[in-house]
XYZ file of C-alpha atoms in Angstrom:
572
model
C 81.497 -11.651 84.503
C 78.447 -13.066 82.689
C 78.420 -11.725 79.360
C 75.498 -13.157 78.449
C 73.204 -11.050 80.858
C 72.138 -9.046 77.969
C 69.873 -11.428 77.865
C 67.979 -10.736 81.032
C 66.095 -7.115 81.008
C 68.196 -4.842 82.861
C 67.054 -4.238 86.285
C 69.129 -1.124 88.060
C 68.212 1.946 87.187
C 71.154 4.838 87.473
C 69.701 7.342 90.280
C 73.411 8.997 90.832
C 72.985 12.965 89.663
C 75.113 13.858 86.474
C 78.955 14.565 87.640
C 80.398 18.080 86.715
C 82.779 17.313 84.008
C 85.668 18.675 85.431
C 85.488 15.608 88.081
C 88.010 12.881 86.440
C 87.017 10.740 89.290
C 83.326 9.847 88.249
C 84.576 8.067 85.225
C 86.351 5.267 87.434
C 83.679 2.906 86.559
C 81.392 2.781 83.366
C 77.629 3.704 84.200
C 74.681 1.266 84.219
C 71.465 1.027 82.065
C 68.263 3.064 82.861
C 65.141 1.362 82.350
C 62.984 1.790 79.300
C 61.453 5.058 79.199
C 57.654 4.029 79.111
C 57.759 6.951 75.949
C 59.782 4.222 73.761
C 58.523 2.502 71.521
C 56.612 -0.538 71.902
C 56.292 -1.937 68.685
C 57.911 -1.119 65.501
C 55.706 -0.407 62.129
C 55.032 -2.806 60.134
C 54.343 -0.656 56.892
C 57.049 0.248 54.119
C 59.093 3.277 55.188
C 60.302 3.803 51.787
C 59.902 2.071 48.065
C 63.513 3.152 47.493
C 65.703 0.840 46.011
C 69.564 0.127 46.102
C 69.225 1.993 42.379
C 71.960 4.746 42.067
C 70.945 8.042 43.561
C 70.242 10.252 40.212
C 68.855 12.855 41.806
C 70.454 16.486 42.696
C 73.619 16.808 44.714
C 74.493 19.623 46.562
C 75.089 20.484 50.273
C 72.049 19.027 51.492
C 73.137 15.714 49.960
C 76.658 15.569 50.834
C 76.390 16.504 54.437
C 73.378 14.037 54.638
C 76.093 11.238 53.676
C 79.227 12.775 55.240
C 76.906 12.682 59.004
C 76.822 9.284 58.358
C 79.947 8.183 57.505
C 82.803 10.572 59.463
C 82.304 11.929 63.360
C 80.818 15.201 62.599
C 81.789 16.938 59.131
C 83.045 20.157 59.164
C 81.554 23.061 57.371
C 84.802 22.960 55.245
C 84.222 19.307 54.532
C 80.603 19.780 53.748
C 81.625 22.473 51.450
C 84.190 20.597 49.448
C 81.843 17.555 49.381
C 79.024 19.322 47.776
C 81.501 20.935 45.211
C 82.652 17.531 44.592
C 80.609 14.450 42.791
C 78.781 11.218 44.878
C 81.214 9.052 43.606
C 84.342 11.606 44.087
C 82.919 11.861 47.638
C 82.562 7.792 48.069
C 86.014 7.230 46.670
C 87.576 9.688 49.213
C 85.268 8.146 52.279
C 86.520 4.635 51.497
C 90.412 5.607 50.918
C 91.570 4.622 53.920
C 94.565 6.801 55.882
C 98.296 5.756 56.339
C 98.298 3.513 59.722
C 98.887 5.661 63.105
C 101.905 5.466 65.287
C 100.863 2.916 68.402
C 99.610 4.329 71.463
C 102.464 5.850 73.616
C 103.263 5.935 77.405
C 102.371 9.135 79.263
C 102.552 8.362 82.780
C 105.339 8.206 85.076
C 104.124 5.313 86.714
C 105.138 3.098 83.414
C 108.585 2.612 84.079
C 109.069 0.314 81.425
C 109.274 2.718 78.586
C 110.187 6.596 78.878
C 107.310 9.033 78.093
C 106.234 9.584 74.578
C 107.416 5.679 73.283
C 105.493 2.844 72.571
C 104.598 0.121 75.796
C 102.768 -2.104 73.338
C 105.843 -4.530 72.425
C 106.843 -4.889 76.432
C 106.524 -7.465 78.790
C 103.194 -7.281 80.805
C 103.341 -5.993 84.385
C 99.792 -5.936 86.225
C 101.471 -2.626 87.817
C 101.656 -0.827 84.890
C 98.229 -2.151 83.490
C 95.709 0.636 84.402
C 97.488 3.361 82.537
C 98.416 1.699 79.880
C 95.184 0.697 79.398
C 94.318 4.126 79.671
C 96.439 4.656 77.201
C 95.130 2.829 74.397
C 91.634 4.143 75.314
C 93.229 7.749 74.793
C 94.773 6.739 71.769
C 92.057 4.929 70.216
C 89.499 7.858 70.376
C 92.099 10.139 69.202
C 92.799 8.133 65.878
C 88.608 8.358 65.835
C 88.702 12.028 66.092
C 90.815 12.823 63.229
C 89.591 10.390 60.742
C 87.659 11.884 58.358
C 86.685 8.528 55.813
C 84.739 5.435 56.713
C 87.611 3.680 58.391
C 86.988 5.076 61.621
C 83.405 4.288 61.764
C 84.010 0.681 60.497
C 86.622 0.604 62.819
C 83.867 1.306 65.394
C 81.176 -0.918 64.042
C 83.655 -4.314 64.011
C 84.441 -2.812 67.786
C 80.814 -3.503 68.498
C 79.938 -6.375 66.244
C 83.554 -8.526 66.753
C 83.014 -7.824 71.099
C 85.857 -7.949 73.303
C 86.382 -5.666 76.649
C 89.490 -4.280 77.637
C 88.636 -4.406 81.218
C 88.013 -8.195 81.042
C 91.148 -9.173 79.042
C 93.437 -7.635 81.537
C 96.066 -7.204 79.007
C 96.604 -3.745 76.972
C 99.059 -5.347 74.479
C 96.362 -7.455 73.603
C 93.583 -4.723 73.657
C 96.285 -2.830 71.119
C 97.016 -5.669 68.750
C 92.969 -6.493 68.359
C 92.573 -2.803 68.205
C 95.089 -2.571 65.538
C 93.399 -5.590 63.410
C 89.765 -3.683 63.460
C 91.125 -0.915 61.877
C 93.491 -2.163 59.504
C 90.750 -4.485 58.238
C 88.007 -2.005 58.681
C 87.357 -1.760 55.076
C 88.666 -5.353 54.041
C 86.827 -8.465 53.741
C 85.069 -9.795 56.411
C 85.383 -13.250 56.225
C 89.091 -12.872 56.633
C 88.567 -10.389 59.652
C 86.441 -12.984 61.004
C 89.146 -15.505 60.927
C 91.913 -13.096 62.241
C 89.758 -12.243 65.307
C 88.921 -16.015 65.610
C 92.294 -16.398 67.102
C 93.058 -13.320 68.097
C 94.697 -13.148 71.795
C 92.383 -10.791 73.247
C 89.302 -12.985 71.367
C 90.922 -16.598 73.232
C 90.988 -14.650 76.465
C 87.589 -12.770 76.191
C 85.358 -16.156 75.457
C 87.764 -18.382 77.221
C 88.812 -20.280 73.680
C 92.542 -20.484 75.291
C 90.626 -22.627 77.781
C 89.047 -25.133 75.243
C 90.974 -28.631 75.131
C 89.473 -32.013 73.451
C 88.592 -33.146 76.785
C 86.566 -30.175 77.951
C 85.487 -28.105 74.714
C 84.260 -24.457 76.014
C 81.892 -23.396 73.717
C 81.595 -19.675 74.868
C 83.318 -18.148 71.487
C 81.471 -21.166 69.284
C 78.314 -19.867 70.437
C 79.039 -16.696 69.719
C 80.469 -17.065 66.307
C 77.355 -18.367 65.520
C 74.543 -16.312 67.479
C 76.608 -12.702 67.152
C 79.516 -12.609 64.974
C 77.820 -14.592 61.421
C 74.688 -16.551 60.587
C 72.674 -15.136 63.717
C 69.459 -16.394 65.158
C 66.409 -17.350 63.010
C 63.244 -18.333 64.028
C 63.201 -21.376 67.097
C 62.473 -24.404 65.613
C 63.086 -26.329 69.616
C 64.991 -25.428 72.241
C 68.231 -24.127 71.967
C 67.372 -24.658 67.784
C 67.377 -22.034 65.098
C 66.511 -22.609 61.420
C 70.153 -20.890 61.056
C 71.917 -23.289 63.397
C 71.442 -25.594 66.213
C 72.270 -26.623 69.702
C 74.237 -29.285 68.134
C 75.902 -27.360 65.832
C 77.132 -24.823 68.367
C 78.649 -28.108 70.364
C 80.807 -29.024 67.367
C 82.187 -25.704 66.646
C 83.310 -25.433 69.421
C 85.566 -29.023 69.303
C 86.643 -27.711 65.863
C 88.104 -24.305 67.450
C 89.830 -26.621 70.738
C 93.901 -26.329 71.159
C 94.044 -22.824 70.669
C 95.983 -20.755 73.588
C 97.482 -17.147 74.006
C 101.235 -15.719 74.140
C 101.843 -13.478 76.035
C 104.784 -12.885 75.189
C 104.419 -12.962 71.235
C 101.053 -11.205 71.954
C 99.641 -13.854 69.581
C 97.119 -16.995 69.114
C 98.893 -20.151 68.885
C 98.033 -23.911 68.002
C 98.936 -26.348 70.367
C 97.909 -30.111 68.930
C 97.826 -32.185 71.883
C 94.696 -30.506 73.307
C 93.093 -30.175 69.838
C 89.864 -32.415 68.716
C 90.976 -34.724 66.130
C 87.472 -36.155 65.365
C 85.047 -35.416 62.340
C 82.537 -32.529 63.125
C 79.150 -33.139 61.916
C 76.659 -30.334 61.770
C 73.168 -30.438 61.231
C 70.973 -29.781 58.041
C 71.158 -25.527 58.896
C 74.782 -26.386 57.551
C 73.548 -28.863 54.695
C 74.880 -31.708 56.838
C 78.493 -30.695 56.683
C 81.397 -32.878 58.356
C 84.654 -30.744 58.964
C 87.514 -33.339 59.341
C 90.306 -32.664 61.690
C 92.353 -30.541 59.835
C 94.279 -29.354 62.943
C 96.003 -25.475 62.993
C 93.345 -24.825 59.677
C 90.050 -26.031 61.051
C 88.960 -23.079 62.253
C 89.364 -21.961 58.587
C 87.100 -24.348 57.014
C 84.788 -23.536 59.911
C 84.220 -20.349 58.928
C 84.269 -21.041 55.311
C 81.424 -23.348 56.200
C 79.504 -20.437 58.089
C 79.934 -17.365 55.350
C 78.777 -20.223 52.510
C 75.797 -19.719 54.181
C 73.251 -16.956 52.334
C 71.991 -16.119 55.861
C 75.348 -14.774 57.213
C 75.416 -12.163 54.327
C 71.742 -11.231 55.267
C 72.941 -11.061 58.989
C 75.651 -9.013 58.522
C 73.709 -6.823 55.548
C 71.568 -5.778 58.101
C 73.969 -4.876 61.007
C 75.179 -2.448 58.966
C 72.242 -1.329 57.524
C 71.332 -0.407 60.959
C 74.639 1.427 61.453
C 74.782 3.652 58.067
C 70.785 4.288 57.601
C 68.056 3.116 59.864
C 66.819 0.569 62.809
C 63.722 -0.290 60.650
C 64.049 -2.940 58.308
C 60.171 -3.548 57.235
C 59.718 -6.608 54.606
C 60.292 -3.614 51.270
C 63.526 -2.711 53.008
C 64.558 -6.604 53.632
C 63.131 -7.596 49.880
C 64.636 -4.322 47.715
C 68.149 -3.294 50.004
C 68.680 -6.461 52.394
C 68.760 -9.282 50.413
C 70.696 -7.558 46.877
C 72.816 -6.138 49.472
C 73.858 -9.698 50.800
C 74.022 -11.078 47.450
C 76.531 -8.340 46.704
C 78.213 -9.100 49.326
C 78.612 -13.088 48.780
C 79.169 -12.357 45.408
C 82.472 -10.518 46.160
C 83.767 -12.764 48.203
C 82.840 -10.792 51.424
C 85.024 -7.934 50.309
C 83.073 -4.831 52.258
C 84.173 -1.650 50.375
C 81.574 -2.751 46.684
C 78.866 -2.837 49.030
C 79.145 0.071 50.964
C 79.925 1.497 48.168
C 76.594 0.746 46.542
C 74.251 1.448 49.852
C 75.487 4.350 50.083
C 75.424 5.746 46.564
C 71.557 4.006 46.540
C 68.563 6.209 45.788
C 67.217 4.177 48.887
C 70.243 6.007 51.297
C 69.489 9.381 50.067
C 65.187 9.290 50.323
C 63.692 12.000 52.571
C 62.545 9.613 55.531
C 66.603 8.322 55.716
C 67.533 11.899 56.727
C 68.082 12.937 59.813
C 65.693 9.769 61.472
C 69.191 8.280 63.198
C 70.270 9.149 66.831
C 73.338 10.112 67.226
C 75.532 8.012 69.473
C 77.805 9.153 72.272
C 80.876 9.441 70.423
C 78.862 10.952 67.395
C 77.518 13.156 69.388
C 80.670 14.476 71.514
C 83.418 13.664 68.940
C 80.978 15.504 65.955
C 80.611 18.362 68.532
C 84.157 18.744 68.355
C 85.107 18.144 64.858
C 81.995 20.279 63.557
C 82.575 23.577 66.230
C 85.789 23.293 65.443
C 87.639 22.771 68.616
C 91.280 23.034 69.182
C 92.881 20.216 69.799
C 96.489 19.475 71.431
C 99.120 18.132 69.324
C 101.728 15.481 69.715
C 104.063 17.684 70.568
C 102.572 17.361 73.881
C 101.781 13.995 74.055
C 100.934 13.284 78.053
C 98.792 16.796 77.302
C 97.370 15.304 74.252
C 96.197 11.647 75.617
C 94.917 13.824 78.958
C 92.394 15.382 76.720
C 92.056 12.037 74.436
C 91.214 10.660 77.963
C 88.820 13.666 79.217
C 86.969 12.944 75.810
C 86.396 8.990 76.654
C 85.302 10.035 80.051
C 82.416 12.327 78.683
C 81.515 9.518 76.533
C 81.344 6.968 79.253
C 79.206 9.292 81.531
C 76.679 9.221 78.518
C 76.700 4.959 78.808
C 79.485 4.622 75.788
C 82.924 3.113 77.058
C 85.245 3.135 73.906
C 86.834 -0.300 74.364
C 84.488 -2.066 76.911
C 80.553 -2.559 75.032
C 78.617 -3.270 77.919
C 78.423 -7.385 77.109
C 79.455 -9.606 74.344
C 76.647 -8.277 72.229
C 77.623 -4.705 71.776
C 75.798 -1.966 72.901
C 72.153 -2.178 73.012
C 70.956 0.441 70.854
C 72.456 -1.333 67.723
C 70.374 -4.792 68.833
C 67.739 -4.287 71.271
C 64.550 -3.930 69.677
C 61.793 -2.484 69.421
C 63.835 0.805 71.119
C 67.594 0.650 69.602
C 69.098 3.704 69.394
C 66.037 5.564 71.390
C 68.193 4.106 74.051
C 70.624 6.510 73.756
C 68.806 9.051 75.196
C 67.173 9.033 78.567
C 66.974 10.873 81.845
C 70.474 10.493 82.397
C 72.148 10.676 79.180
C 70.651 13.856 77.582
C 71.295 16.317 80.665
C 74.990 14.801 80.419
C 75.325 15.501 77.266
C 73.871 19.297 77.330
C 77.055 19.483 80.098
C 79.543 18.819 77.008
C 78.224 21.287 75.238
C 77.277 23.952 77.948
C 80.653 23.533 79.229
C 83.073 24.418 75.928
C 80.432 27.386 75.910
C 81.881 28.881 78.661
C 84.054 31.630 78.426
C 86.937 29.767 79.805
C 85.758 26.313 78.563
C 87.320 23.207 79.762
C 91.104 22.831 80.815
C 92.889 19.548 80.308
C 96.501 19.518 81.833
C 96.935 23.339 80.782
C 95.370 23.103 77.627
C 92.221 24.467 76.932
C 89.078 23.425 75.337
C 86.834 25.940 74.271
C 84.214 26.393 71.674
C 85.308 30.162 70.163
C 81.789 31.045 67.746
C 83.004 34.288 66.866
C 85.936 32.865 65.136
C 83.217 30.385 63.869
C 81.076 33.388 62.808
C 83.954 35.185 61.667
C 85.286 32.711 59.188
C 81.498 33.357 57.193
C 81.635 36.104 54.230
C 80.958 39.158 56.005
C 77.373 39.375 54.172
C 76.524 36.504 55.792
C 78.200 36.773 59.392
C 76.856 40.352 59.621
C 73.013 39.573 58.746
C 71.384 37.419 61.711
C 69.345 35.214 59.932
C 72.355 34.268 57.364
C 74.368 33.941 60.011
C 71.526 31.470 62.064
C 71.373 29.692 59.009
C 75.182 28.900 58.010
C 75.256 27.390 61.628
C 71.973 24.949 61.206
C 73.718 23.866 57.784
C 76.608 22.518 59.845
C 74.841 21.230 63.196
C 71.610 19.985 62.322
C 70.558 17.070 59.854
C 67.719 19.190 57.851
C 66.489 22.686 57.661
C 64.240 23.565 60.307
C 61.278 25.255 60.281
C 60.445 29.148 60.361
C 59.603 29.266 63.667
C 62.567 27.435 64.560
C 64.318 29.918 62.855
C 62.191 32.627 64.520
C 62.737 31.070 68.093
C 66.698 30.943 67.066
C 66.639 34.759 66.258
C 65.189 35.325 69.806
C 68.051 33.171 71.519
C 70.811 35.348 69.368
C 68.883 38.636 69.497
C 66.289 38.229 72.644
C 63.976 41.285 72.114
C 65.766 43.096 69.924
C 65.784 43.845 66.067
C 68.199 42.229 63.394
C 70.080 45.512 62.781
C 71.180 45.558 66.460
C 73.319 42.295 65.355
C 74.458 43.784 62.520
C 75.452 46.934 64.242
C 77.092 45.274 66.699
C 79.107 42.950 64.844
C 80.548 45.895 62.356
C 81.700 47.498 65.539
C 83.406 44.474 66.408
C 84.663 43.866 62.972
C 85.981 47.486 62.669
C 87.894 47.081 66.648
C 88.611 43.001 66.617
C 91.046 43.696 69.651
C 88.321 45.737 71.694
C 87.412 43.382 74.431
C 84.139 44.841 75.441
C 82.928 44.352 71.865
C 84.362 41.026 71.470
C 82.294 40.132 74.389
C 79.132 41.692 73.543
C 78.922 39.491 70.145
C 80.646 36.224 72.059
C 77.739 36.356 74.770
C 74.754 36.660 72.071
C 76.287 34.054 69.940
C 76.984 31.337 72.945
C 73.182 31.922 73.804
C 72.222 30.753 70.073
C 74.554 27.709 70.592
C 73.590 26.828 73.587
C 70.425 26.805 72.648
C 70.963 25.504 69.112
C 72.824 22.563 70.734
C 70.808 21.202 73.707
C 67.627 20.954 70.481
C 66.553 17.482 69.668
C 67.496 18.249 66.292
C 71.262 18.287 67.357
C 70.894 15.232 68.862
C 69.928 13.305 64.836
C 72.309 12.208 62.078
């Protein structure tokens, strides 16, 4: 495929109507890009957001706070984890986020048609078989959002930023060992220092395959992963100085990268990158003055070391990857305040540790800059933070491994939902991630659209059913009156108390009275508050009554599923 057509405007336009969600057979094939909504925006401002600095946050902490930071930094906190987090301090918080969990079990076989291993082992040390590739595949996909879904610290969201930033896709390796093993290195580096990740993926099996470096020889250098080392993964592009020339790095430059990173192969059957020195380059790379006129001698199995030494020396690579994740953990804007007082300490930070990650997310998002009023709530929420938070934060059950082919069914269900809404877990739509993280002036506005938002008011409208969603026998519901009934009784029993313990969980900032009026109306349409309260003491008194079970059930799915198709549901 050309994975370089990101750099052509998309042209189709998805016209298909949204699938019902119990249909496993529309998420054969990942969905394409709708056009711009004419509604986006066109430019973005060019005055300071915010004076905020990277200075510590001194101001109060409490619940609005911590779930301000915990939105950003898990898939959907709980209203137990917002509760401990705001009875906890910002840096007893931060030092729990950035503890990273014991490693997971690899992803297990759950088909019959996998004959290799028996249900419930491992496939990811056997020897390929293309008839056996789909569901394992399938597999990892499964396991990969599941090991999302129950990771409450920062791992699992750096584990998805490297996933977008360090590109590969599953479908175009053609190998789920090797989609496992770079899987595997994402996470367990998640929190680590880049440089080294950056290395590690260099050679990576699934890497070679993806941009063809198990193709590159001295006699016919590819430069497909070169390029992109240089234009994606580090120093990035700064402004054209000619054609094909950056002020960052050059057309030239790009050339000898890519003879410095020749004789590399895959093996399949070690499931590893491997040197072979016959078809390596053995000449002196020069590179131009963007690199201060650096030669990197052959230095054969280590050369793609001191290449990337040579790159992350470079101030702008820090900047470059400052502001990727800026974009990730706060906002799409970076005006020249945000790029003068958080960019550029940021990267300095950064180069100053050596690349080591965990000091400087650590110190963005303890800032005063983080926590300022115009950082809340301004960030659309992806498709897995949308449906995975929806999950976590209503407090779905969940199959366990004791059921594993019943557990990776609904792990799978999940990444289906997720596709439908234009986010593939495992396959970005190009080598440059998924466009709301890059394309400018719209980023994550491109998240929502005529097809994505009515797909993703099905999720939610369907685990508001009263018989939910059912996933090889097991079934996923949203249950709000155990919700409801796990609030203190003055609060569950009173409608606006009650209104307001669920807007503290679901939405990013209080909303406004008339919200709260309109909300009253959904729960209560027509009626007075003591017509809640009534009812809900008779259900309280006779929990095992049906009819009165139902009666509070059907008012409180009608506040949800209003609550939950609001644009304020859709912000982190």
């Amino acid at each position: 495929m050309d994975r370089r057509a990101f750099l052509r405007k998309p042209a189709s336009v998805l016209t298909a109507p949204a699938a019902a969600l119990t249909d496993t057979a529309a998420y054969t094939d990942p969905p394409g890009q709708e056009t711009v909504s004419r509604f986006a925006n066109q430019t973005l401002p060019d005055v300071p957001r915010t004076n905020a600095s990277l200075a510590p946050y001194a101001g109060t902490w409490g619940p609005v706070q911590a779930a301000h930071l915990l939105r950003r930094c898990v898939f959907g906190p709980t209203r137990a984890q917002l509760a401990a987090a705001a009875g906890s301090s910002l840096t007893q918080v931060l030092n729990g986020l950035l503890t990273a969990p014991a490693a997971p079990a690899p992803p297990v076989n759950v088909s019959a048609t996998d004959t290799s291993v028996a249900i419930g082992q491992t496939w990811t040390a056997q020897a390929f078989d293309q008839n056996f590739e789909g569901v394992r595949r399938s597999s990892l996909r499964a396991w990969w959002l599941g090991q999302l879904l129950s990771d409450s610290t920062l791992q699992a969201k750096m584990w998805l930023f490297w996933h977008n930033h360090f590109v590969i896709e599953l479908a175009d390796v053609g190998d789920a060992r090797y989609g496992y093993q770079y899987a595997e290195l994402l996470r367990s580096q998640a929190l680590g220092n880049v440089k080294q990740l950056c290395k590690d993926v260099t050679v990576a099996p699934a890497m070679l395959r993806y941009l063809n470096g198990n193709q590159s020889t001295a006699t016919a250098p590819n430069e497909n992963y070169g390029r992109e080392l240089l234009e994606l993964f580090t120093v990035g592009k700064g402004p054209i100085i000619g054609p094909g020339n950056y002020t960052t790095y050059t057309e030239a430059d790009v050339q000898a990268a890519a003879r410095v990173l020749t004789g590399w192969r895959d093996n399949s059957t070690t499931i590893q990158g491997y040197y072979t020195a016959s078809r390596h380059d053995t000449t002196t790379k020069q590179f131009s003055g963007a690199f201060q006129n650096q030669s990197i001698p052959n230095g054969g199995a280590t050369e793609y070391q001191t290449l990337v030494d040579m790159i992350f020396g470079q101030a702008e690579t820090a900047r470059y990857l400052v502001r990727k994740l800026y974009r990730w953990f706060v906002y799409y804007v970076i005006d020249a305040t945000t790029e003068q007082q958080v960019i550029q300490p940021l990267a300095a930070q950064l180069q100053q540790n050596g690349y080591n990650l965990a000091p400087v997310l650590r110190t963005l998002l303890a800032s005063e800059h983080f926590f300022d009023a115009v950082n809340v709530g301004c960030y659309i929420k992806s498709p897995l933070e949308f449906s995975l938070g929806l999950l976590r934060q209503m407090e779905v059950a969940q199959p366990t491994s004791s059921n594993v082919a019943q557990q990776y069914a609904v792990w799978d269900y999940y990444n289906g939902l997720t596709n439908l809404q234009q986010q593939y877990l495992g396959d970005p739509p190009n080598v440059a991630g998924w466009p709301a993280y890059w394309q400018t002036p719209q980023f994550n506005e491109l998240w929502i659209n005529a097809v994505t938002l009515p797909r993703r008011n099905q999720v939610s409208d369907a685990l508001l059913t009263t018989t939910g969603v059912t996933r090889s026998g097991f079934q996923l519901i949203i249950d709000p009156v155990a919700w409801a009934q796990s609030l203190p009784v003055q609060t569950s029993q009173d409608p606006n108390l009650l209104i307001r313990a669920f807007v503290d969980v679901l939405m990013p900032f209080p909303l406004t009275t008339n919200q709260l009026a309109f909300l009253n109306d959904a729960l209560l349409p027509g009626l007075p508050d003591f017509e809640w309260t009534d009812e809900w003491t008779q259900y309280l008194a006779a929990p095992t009554n049906t009819a009165k079970k139902n009666a509070v059930a059907t008012k409180l799915r009608a506040l949800l599923r209003v609550m939950l198709s609001q644009a304020e549901f859709q912000l982190s």
